Every structure is written in structure tokens, then in C-alpha cells.
């Protein structure tokens, strides 16, 4: 993807011109008028949260789409018309409607993916699947789709000059292990799918990974950090560093940066990610000369932040480590309130969340979180400029890692467009993909050798919530 850079300005100018002409044609032809279309709209049912029932074949079909149905709630009229045209194979009309939609609301990554799929139309293309929890965890799902959509757009712009484009198939697994396994099995059984970006949480990825391994379908995770995934299978990779990198960075910050040695540690016993980070942090702190004096389960029914923090202060705790998952953000916020800025707070990447900024407020100020990447660490990169052009603002580390996953799979496809060819290419010692965060290369374990970035919650206006995550090293 690196050679795309020299075509950047010519391509952007051409696409902008086409977009204006498309809207003009749409307005004069009367196509802005909504029409009734046989389009399915799907979204998750919150009442099913927590249930672990594999979906039926019909229900599973409502979780996958390349452009014929929306997996997000409340699609606009233009989006419905675009999807109806796509379903009928009328790709020119689909392009007109979807371009008009994105001119009104450019921050819709599902629409951008469907637009680029419509531009591909019936021509030969490489198909990759993108799994994102766009139901129960919609914002995180959108972050993943933004990275994937940007990578597809840039690859396909280059493919107009050099080769075969990408077609993306979106799948919603609601971050549910049972659904994820069914989705994985469906993708394995679709021979046109040559690689997968997925899944979100480590526990869900660990459940689905054996399906990909047995089906010999390469899967690259952009989010799952559990050390259990290291060396799991020759078909399992990830662009995000494992928890060992985040734990080491947080331990060093605690021992060297804060000059303290005694930590109280909070974790989620129901989360594979949280348990992995907890274990790695404990080991790193001990290796650096510190210790974890007390551990508390955020998922415990008897959880009492005020009582626990009071006891920890009596025991001489110098820092509070929050190895929280997104499922335990509420009790984590209670811990922050109980601490009341009396003890430094550090934590894992699941705390990089708008809810922490908004609901945490002053209680969360000063929290230091280890993440794989931050936009302010590389503000002038072409990826950041491209993201701002597409979405009208900055993107998160999840979008960057998703971009890297699609870039890696796409680069491998240019070497050998088969499942086995992708697996082989990703394992080659000299494999390099031009990613959002620099060159992407995989270790024999399928891991990526990349250090964590520490960010701190400080007052600011970038997020629109009164507080921002800001790099501190």
C-alpha cells in the first residue's frame, strides 16, 4: 500500500469531482425521493444480552452484509435506497445514493464500505470479512469499521492503477462467544472469503480461533490482547501488541515514573483480557521490584469500592491498577470516585473509552492508560490526514489497528490470493505491510512486536467531553 502515496492528491481530486457530479445528478433526476425497497435492517436486541445461544441460519444471515442490509440501527432513507439498489445489482444507483448519504453524514463507515463494494460491483475482487460488535458495543464496532473502511478505500484507489480491488463483508457478532463461533464457521464455509479481521474481546477471539484454525482461514485481530493468543495457531495473527507490552509499560511507569512500589489491583474475573493483563502486570511489577498487595474483582457481587479503597490506604497502597474490561466500566468509575485523587490511577486499554471521560470527569483526571497507539503521537501521518478527510475528525487506536489488519491481509493477497497463500505470506520473515502505525510485521507467534503508548486523562476540548486522553511519553 506504500506506493499509493504518490497518487494521493490526484485521486482525492478525482473522487471529490465525481462526488459533486453524483449529488448534482441525484438532485436533478428526482432520485432524492424515497422509495419502498426490500431491504433488511438489523440491530441487536438488548434483551438478549448475556444469552449464549447459537443463531439459526436465518438469524445468522442477518448478521452479515456486503451492502444489502444495514447492521446498524436506524439507517437513513438514502442508505435504504442505496442498499436496495445494491441488492438488485444496480451498482450505479447504489453509488449515487451512498455518495449522497456520505455527503450528508461522512462519519458512517458502514456506508463507506458499501459504497466501495458498489464501486467494485461485479468485477473480480478479493473478499475479506470484518467482524465488529456493531450491536451491543456499537461505538467500538464503528471504530473498527472506520479503520477497515479507510484501508479498503485506499487499497482500491491504488487497485484502479495496479490490480484487483477489495470487497469487504461486514459481520456483527455482538461480542458474544457463541455467535462469534457461528459467524466464524459461516465464513470458513464461504470459499470467497480469503481472510478475516476479528474479533473484539480476547475471550470471544479465543472461542472463535479454533474454528478458523480448523478451517484454515487466516484471522487477524486488531483488538484482542490476551497472551493466550500468542502462538495459538499458524492461522491466528494480531496487529495489536499483547498484554505483556501494556503491563510492562504500566509497571515501569509505576516504579520509575511514580517512584512507588505497592499496588492495589482491580480486575474482571469474567474477562480473558482482564485476567491476562492482571497476570502480566503482577509479573512485571514483581520483576521491577514492586508488588501487588491486594486484588479485587470488579465483577464480584459484594464489590464495595469505598470500603476497599479505605482498606488499601491503610495497607499503604501507592497506586491503583484498573485491569478493567468494558463490561466493568461502571464499578471502575466507582473506584475512581472512591480514590478521590488521593492515589494515582493506572489502567489497561479498555479504559480508553468515551464513558470514562464523560462519566468519570474530575474523578478520572490523571488516570494513565496504556494503549497501542495515539493520534497525537503521529499527528502528521498520512493515515491521520486520511482519517480526518474521511470522517471529519480523529480516530482511536482501535481504528488504527483495524487499518493495519486490513492492510496486512491485502498486502498478503497481492502475493498469493488464497487462504494458504495469505497465511504463508504473513509468516514470512521479510513480510512488511504499510500500516497506519508504521510497518506491520509478525513474529512467528503471530504477535506484533510493538511497544505500548501511555496516555493520561487531562482537561481538554478535543473529545467534546471536557477531558481528553493525551500522550505523556
XYZ file of C-alpha atoms in Angstrom:
473
model
C 0.000 0.000 0.000
C 3.009 2.289 0.280
C 3.039 3.260 -3.406
C -0.440 4.749 -3.052
C 1.128 7.859 -1.532
C 2.350 9.270 -4.847
C -1.203 9.147 -6.289
C -2.894 10.680 -3.265
C -3.719 14.198 -4.441
C -4.776 13.183 -7.961
C -7.085 10.503 -6.565
C -8.679 12.752 -3.931
C -9.348 15.450 -6.568
C -10.934 12.951 -8.941
C -13.140 11.435 -6.261
C -14.237 14.828 -4.996
C -15.240 15.828 -8.543
C -17.210 12.611 -9.025
C -18.931 13.107 -5.665
C -20.143 16.589 -6.633
C -21.386 15.389 -10.015
C -23.152 12.465 -8.362
C -25.084 14.726 -5.984
C -25.959 17.086 -8.880
C -27.321 14.193 -10.928
C -29.223 12.899 -7.928
C -30.895 16.249 -7.286
C -31.993 16.893 -10.889
C -33.230 13.360 -11.556
C -35.637 13.177 -8.630
C -33.772 10.301 -7.025
C -33.766 12.069 -3.667
C -37.391 10.941 -3.281
C -37.573 7.875 -1.035
C -38.952 4.676 -2.491
C -40.120 1.489 -0.892
C -37.394 -1.130 -1.027
C -36.998 -4.710 0.083
C -34.114 -4.015 2.443
C -33.493 -5.640 5.813
C -32.476 -3.533 8.800
C -30.878 -5.449 11.636
C -29.723 -4.475 15.092
C -29.033 -6.306 18.314
C -31.744 -6.846 20.892
C -30.547 -5.686 24.291
C -32.911 -8.153 25.943
C -30.753 -10.985 24.581
C -27.630 -9.681 26.291
C -25.902 -12.388 28.266
C -27.590 -15.257 26.437
C -25.242 -17.695 24.757
C -27.428 -19.321 22.105
C -26.030 -20.007 18.640
C -28.065 -18.176 15.978
C -30.179 -20.042 13.452
C -29.174 -19.999 9.798
C -31.749 -17.281 9.094
C -30.638 -15.193 12.055
C -27.009 -15.636 11.025
C -27.727 -14.265 7.551
C -28.988 -11.070 9.205
C -25.571 -10.626 10.808
C -23.575 -10.487 7.572
C -23.734 -7.945 4.790
C -21.665 -6.561 1.965
C -24.233 -3.902 1.093
C -27.736 -5.361 1.016
C -28.723 -4.700 4.624
C -27.682 -2.410 7.448
C -26.248 -3.924 10.604
C -26.571 -0.536 12.328
C -29.820 0.830 13.772
C -31.986 3.450 12.065
C -30.477 3.753 8.577
C -31.468 6.879 6.658
C -33.671 6.913 3.581
C -30.670 7.403 1.301
C -28.937 4.430 2.873
C -32.052 2.279 2.430
C -32.254 3.259 -1.236
C -28.559 2.557 -1.726
C -28.874 -0.880 -0.172
C -31.988 -1.652 -2.239
C -30.139 -0.779 -5.429
C -27.162 -2.857 -4.292
C -29.445 -5.841 -3.614
C -30.849 -5.527 -7.146
C -27.367 -5.398 -8.642
C -27.875 -1.801 -9.752
C -24.491 -0.633 -8.540
C -24.569 2.716 -10.356
C -27.697 3.744 -8.455
C -26.251 2.353 -5.219
C -23.186 4.557 -5.720
C -25.331 7.659 -6.313
C -27.387 7.123 -3.130
C -24.433 6.183 -0.930
C -22.306 9.101 -2.151
C -25.194 11.447 -1.398
C -25.534 9.927 2.075
C -21.843 10.377 2.822
C -22.008 13.981 1.661
C -24.662 14.499 4.350
C -23.006 12.326 7.014
C -19.477 11.285 6.202
C -18.956 9.610 9.572
C -20.751 6.399 8.564
C -18.120 3.693 7.974
C -20.698 1.065 7.046
C -21.915 3.312 4.232
C -18.343 3.912 3.015
C -17.678 0.169 2.890
C -20.919 -0.436 0.992
C -20.038 2.397 -1.398
C -16.637 0.905 -2.169
C -18.218 -2.529 -2.587
C -20.702 -0.990 -5.045
C -17.829 0.577 -6.947
C -16.315 -2.900 -7.225
C -19.660 -4.215 -8.463
C -19.425 -7.488 -10.378
C -15.733 -7.261 -11.197
C -13.216 -9.707 -9.795
C -12.177 -8.788 -6.251
C -10.544 -10.196 -3.132
C -13.082 -10.695 -0.342
C -12.195 -10.112 3.309
C -14.567 -10.260 6.285
C -14.639 -7.620 9.021
C -16.171 -8.692 12.318
C -17.273 -5.871 14.596
C -19.694 -5.689 17.534
C -21.932 -3.073 15.936
C -24.874 -4.040 18.118
C -24.283 -4.118 21.859
C -20.949 -2.297 21.641
C -21.757 -0.042 18.721
C -19.150 2.710 19.219
C -16.277 0.242 19.420
C -17.723 -1.552 16.402
C -17.764 1.727 14.482
C -14.139 2.363 15.442
C -13.196 -0.969 13.866
C -15.207 -0.249 10.717
C -13.570 3.160 10.316
C -10.126 1.608 10.145
C -11.254 -1.183 7.832
C -13.174 1.189 5.566
C -10.256 3.585 5.214
C -7.871 0.733 4.387
C -10.260 -0.638 1.753
C -10.729 2.777 0.156
C -7.001 3.445 -0.094
C -6.211 -0.054 -1.384
C -8.956 0.156 -4.009
C -7.779 3.561 -5.205
C -4.389 2.003 -5.821
C -6.006 -1.080 -7.401
C -7.553 1.159 -10.070
C -3.992 1.608 -11.292
C -2.283 -1.643 -10.360
C -4.617 -4.589 -9.792
C -7.532 -6.335 -8.066
C -9.715 -4.415 -5.554
C -11.020 -5.459 -2.132
C -14.592 -6.322 -1.260
C -15.423 -6.254 2.472
C -18.096 -8.363 4.127
C -19.216 -6.951 7.490
C -20.288 -9.340 10.256
C -21.806 -8.457 13.629
C -21.041 -10.940 16.420
C -22.279 -8.685 19.270
C -19.069 -9.676 21.074
C -20.831 -12.920 22.018
C -18.700 -16.125 22.030
C -21.455 -18.403 20.738
C -22.429 -16.043 17.934
C -18.779 -15.468 17.102
C -18.181 -19.201 16.641
C -21.203 -19.455 14.339
C -20.073 -16.443 12.329
C -16.569 -17.928 12.055
C -17.981 -21.246 10.829
C -20.071 -19.428 8.225
C -17.040 -17.535 6.965
C -14.971 -20.722 6.787
C -17.704 -22.217 4.610
C -17.642 -19.281 2.195
C -14.721 -20.045 -0.149
C -14.608 -16.473 -1.489
C -13.601 -15.177 1.966
C -9.790 -15.233 1.976
C -9.119 -13.614 5.364
C -10.838 -12.160 8.412
C -10.414 -9.115 10.638
C -11.828 -10.045 14.042
C -12.861 -10.242 16.836
C -13.181 -7.629 19.587
C -12.658 -9.027 23.095
C -9.973 -11.586 23.850
C -12.451 -14.082 25.287
C -14.553 -14.034 22.126
C -11.476 -14.317 19.905
C -10.230 -17.288 21.912
C -13.592 -19.023 21.403
C -13.641 -18.409 17.651
C -9.936 -19.011 16.955
C -10.170 -22.839 16.836
C -12.834 -22.556 14.123
C -10.513 -20.510 11.905
C -7.597 -22.789 12.679
C -9.516 -25.948 11.786
C -10.969 -24.278 8.695
C -7.533 -22.948 7.671
C -8.844 -19.407 7.294
C -6.376 -16.665 8.355
C -7.699 -14.315 11.028
C -6.007 -11.081 12.148
C -7.299 -9.492 15.343
C -6.953 -5.752 15.791
C -8.149 -5.568 19.403
C -7.630 -8.829 21.328
C -4.540 -8.607 23.551
C -4.630 -11.723 25.772
C -1.306 -13.533 25.947
C -3.209 -16.805 25.423
C -3.439 -15.933 21.729
C 0.349 -15.909 21.295
C 1.306 -18.937 19.190
C -2.304 -20.183 19.289
C -2.304 -21.320 15.656
C -0.450 -20.615 12.397
C -3.693 -19.044 11.148
C -4.110 -16.566 14.021
C -2.389 -13.163 13.964
C -2.888 -9.757 15.531
C -1.807 -6.210 14.824
C -2.337 -5.089 18.422
C 0.510 -5.832 20.882
C -0.194 -8.418 23.571
C -0.920 -7.551 27.200
C 2.703 -8.183 28.095
C 3.675 -4.888 26.394
C 0.981 -2.842 28.157
C 1.746 -4.465 31.516
C 5.470 -3.749 31.179
C 4.822 -0.097 30.297
C 2.460 0.390 33.247
C 4.817 -1.349 35.659
C 7.734 0.839 34.545
C 5.606 3.940 34.906
C 4.612 2.869 38.409
C 8.125 2.001 39.605
C 10.179 4.593 37.729
C 7.723 7.347 36.860
C 5.702 7.489 40.065
C 8.520 6.086 42.204
C 6.124 3.822 44.149
C 6.111 0.089 44.806
C 2.780 -1.048 46.269
C -0.228 -1.525 44.010
C -3.838 -2.468 44.596
C -5.197 -4.252 41.525
C -8.780 -4.430 40.215
C -9.792 -6.931 37.537
C -12.814 -8.574 35.892
C -12.905 -12.309 36.591
C -15.241 -12.834 33.612
C -12.853 -11.329 31.067
C -9.982 -13.212 29.431
C -8.407 -9.854 28.563
C -8.609 -8.596 32.143
C -7.211 -11.819 33.598
C -4.341 -11.732 31.098
C -3.481 -8.109 31.896
C -3.758 -8.800 35.626
C -1.300 -11.681 35.418
C 1.163 -9.845 33.184
C 1.084 -6.709 35.324
C 1.658 -8.646 38.534
C 4.661 -10.377 36.984
C 6.103 -7.141 35.556
C 5.709 -5.234 38.816
C 7.403 -8.013 40.760
C 10.252 -8.143 38.232
C 10.759 -4.382 38.586
C 10.918 -4.538 42.384
C 7.330 -3.743 43.327
C 4.364 -5.826 44.437
C 0.589 -6.122 44.266
C -0.620 -6.046 47.866
C -4.345 -6.655 47.229
C -6.591 -7.784 44.378
C -10.319 -7.085 43.986
C -12.788 -8.479 41.468
C -14.859 -5.761 39.786
C -17.441 -8.411 38.870
C -17.906 -9.571 42.482
C -21.481 -9.214 43.715
C -20.112 -7.896 47.015
C -17.935 -5.242 45.365
C -17.615 -2.132 47.575
C -15.210 0.480 46.217
C -15.337 2.814 49.228
C -14.561 0.061 51.725
C -11.826 -1.461 49.562
C -10.028 1.825 48.883
C -10.148 2.782 52.561
C -8.566 -0.557 53.459
C -5.971 -0.228 50.694
C -4.906 3.159 52.036
C -4.473 1.638 55.475
C -2.297 -1.074 53.918
C -0.065 1.510 52.252
C -1.198 1.214 48.621
C 0.682 3.699 46.434
C -1.202 3.201 43.157
C -4.480 1.702 41.901
C -4.224 -0.504 38.812
C -7.527 -0.973 36.931
C -7.339 -4.032 34.674
C -10.981 -3.413 33.792
C -12.899 -4.696 30.795
C -15.560 -2.630 29.054
C -18.141 -4.724 30.927
C -16.872 -3.386 34.257
C -16.544 0.302 33.457
C -19.247 1.221 35.989
C -17.507 -0.330 39.014
C -14.210 1.095 37.719
C -15.771 4.558 37.789
C -16.864 3.854 41.362
C -13.245 3.072 42.252
C -12.119 6.375 40.723
C -14.706 8.234 42.803
C -13.647 6.395 45.970
C -9.974 7.202 45.315
C -10.885 10.897 45.008
C -7.435 11.714 43.566
C -5.723 10.533 46.742
C -3.874 7.680 44.970
C -2.546 7.635 41.367
C -4.649 5.620 38.886
C -3.318 3.484 36.016
C -5.114 1.037 33.748
C -5.469 -1.027 30.591
C -6.698 -0.059 27.136
C -10.380 -0.906 27.719
C -10.493 2.255 29.836
C -9.777 4.222 26.653
C -13.488 4.857 26.280
C -15.758 7.931 25.995
C -17.721 6.774 29.044
C -14.624 7.145 31.207
C -14.126 10.724 30.018
C -17.776 11.678 30.300
C -18.908 9.874 33.434
C -15.511 9.842 35.141
C -14.948 13.556 34.784
C -12.810 15.016 37.548
C -12.572 11.630 39.282
C -10.853 10.168 36.205
C -8.493 13.106 35.699
C -4.877 11.950 35.900
C -5.651 8.314 35.021
C -2.796 6.849 32.934
C -3.749 4.198 30.380
C -1.545 2.009 28.161
C -2.747 1.871 24.540
C -1.135 0.606 21.311
C -1.213 3.996 19.528
C -2.487 7.542 19.870
C -3.272 10.051 17.146
C -1.292 12.848 18.820
C 1.841 10.727 18.767
C 1.855 10.855 14.961
C -0.424 13.787 14.051
C 1.076 14.456 10.625
C 0.993 10.901 9.268
C -0.835 10.125 6.020
C -3.149 7.776 7.893
C -4.234 10.544 10.283
C -4.696 13.007 7.408
C -6.734 10.437 5.503
C -8.888 9.670 8.529
C -9.649 13.344 9.085
C -10.558 13.687 5.419
C -12.937 10.725 5.564
C -14.535 11.087 8.989
C -14.133 14.756 9.814
C -12.114 14.124 12.960
C -9.531 11.986 14.713
C -9.754 8.232 15.167
C -8.818 5.897 18.011
C -6.171 3.235 18.387
C -8.825 0.638 17.523
C -9.301 2.219 14.085
C -5.540 2.306 13.538
C -5.112 -1.366 14.462
C -8.071 -2.337 12.230
C -6.483 -0.423 9.350
C -3.246 -2.346 9.944
C -5.108 -5.662 9.914
C -6.765 -4.990 6.539
C -3.512 -3.568 5.154
C -1.686 -6.749 6.203
C -4.260 -9.093 4.692
C -4.442 -7.043 1.498
C -0.668 -6.989 1.131
C -0.554 -10.769 1.596
C -3.280 -11.204 -1.042
C -1.168 -9.389 -3.617
C 1.489 -12.068 -3.129
C -0.808 -15.096 -3.287
C -4.619 -14.639 -3.362
C -5.566 -17.805 -1.488
C -6.138 -18.655 2.141
C -2.998 -20.697 2.385
C -1.089 -18.090 0.436
C -2.164 -15.385 2.882
C -1.109 -17.486 5.860
C 2.259 -18.217 4.298
C 2.893 -14.593 3.350
C 2.046 -13.264 6.821
C 4.542 -15.687 8.361
C 7.413 -14.784 6.036
C 10.381 -13.229 7.821
C 10.580 -10.380 5.316
C 6.832 -9.631 5.213
C 6.022 -5.929 5.616
C 2.743 -4.076 5.195
C 2.447 -0.297 5.123
C 0.164 0.314 8.098
C -1.329 3.271 9.918
C 1.241 2.867 12.669
C 4.267 2.099 10.503
C 5.499 -1.163 9.043
C 3.499 -4.211 10.109
C 5.494 -7.391 10.642
C 4.513 -10.533 12.533
C 6.593 -12.660 14.865
C 6.482 -16.463 14.455
C 3.882 -16.476 17.265
C 1.540 -14.311 15.164
C 2.154 -11.389 17.528
C 3.359 -7.915 16.665
C 6.431 -6.505 18.334
C 5.247 -3.018 19.247
C 5.612 -1.038 22.474
C 2.641 0.450 24.298
C 1.899 4.174 24.410
C 0.978 5.797 27.742
C -1.788 8.404 27.691
C -3.268 10.420 30.532
C -6.714 11.942 31.054
C -6.341 15.718 31.155
C -8.758 18.642 30.750
C -9.253 19.390 27.066
C -11.686 20.047 24.241
C -10.741 17.520 21.546
C -13.290 14.914 22.659
C -16.050 17.429 23.309
C -16.458 15.887 26.774
C -14.270 18.268 28.750
C -11.412 15.792 29.086
C -9.041 14.109 26.633
C -6.533 11.274 26.512
C -3.132 12.879 25.951
C 0.232 11.122 25.363
C 2.671 11.513 28.234
C 5.799 9.802 26.884
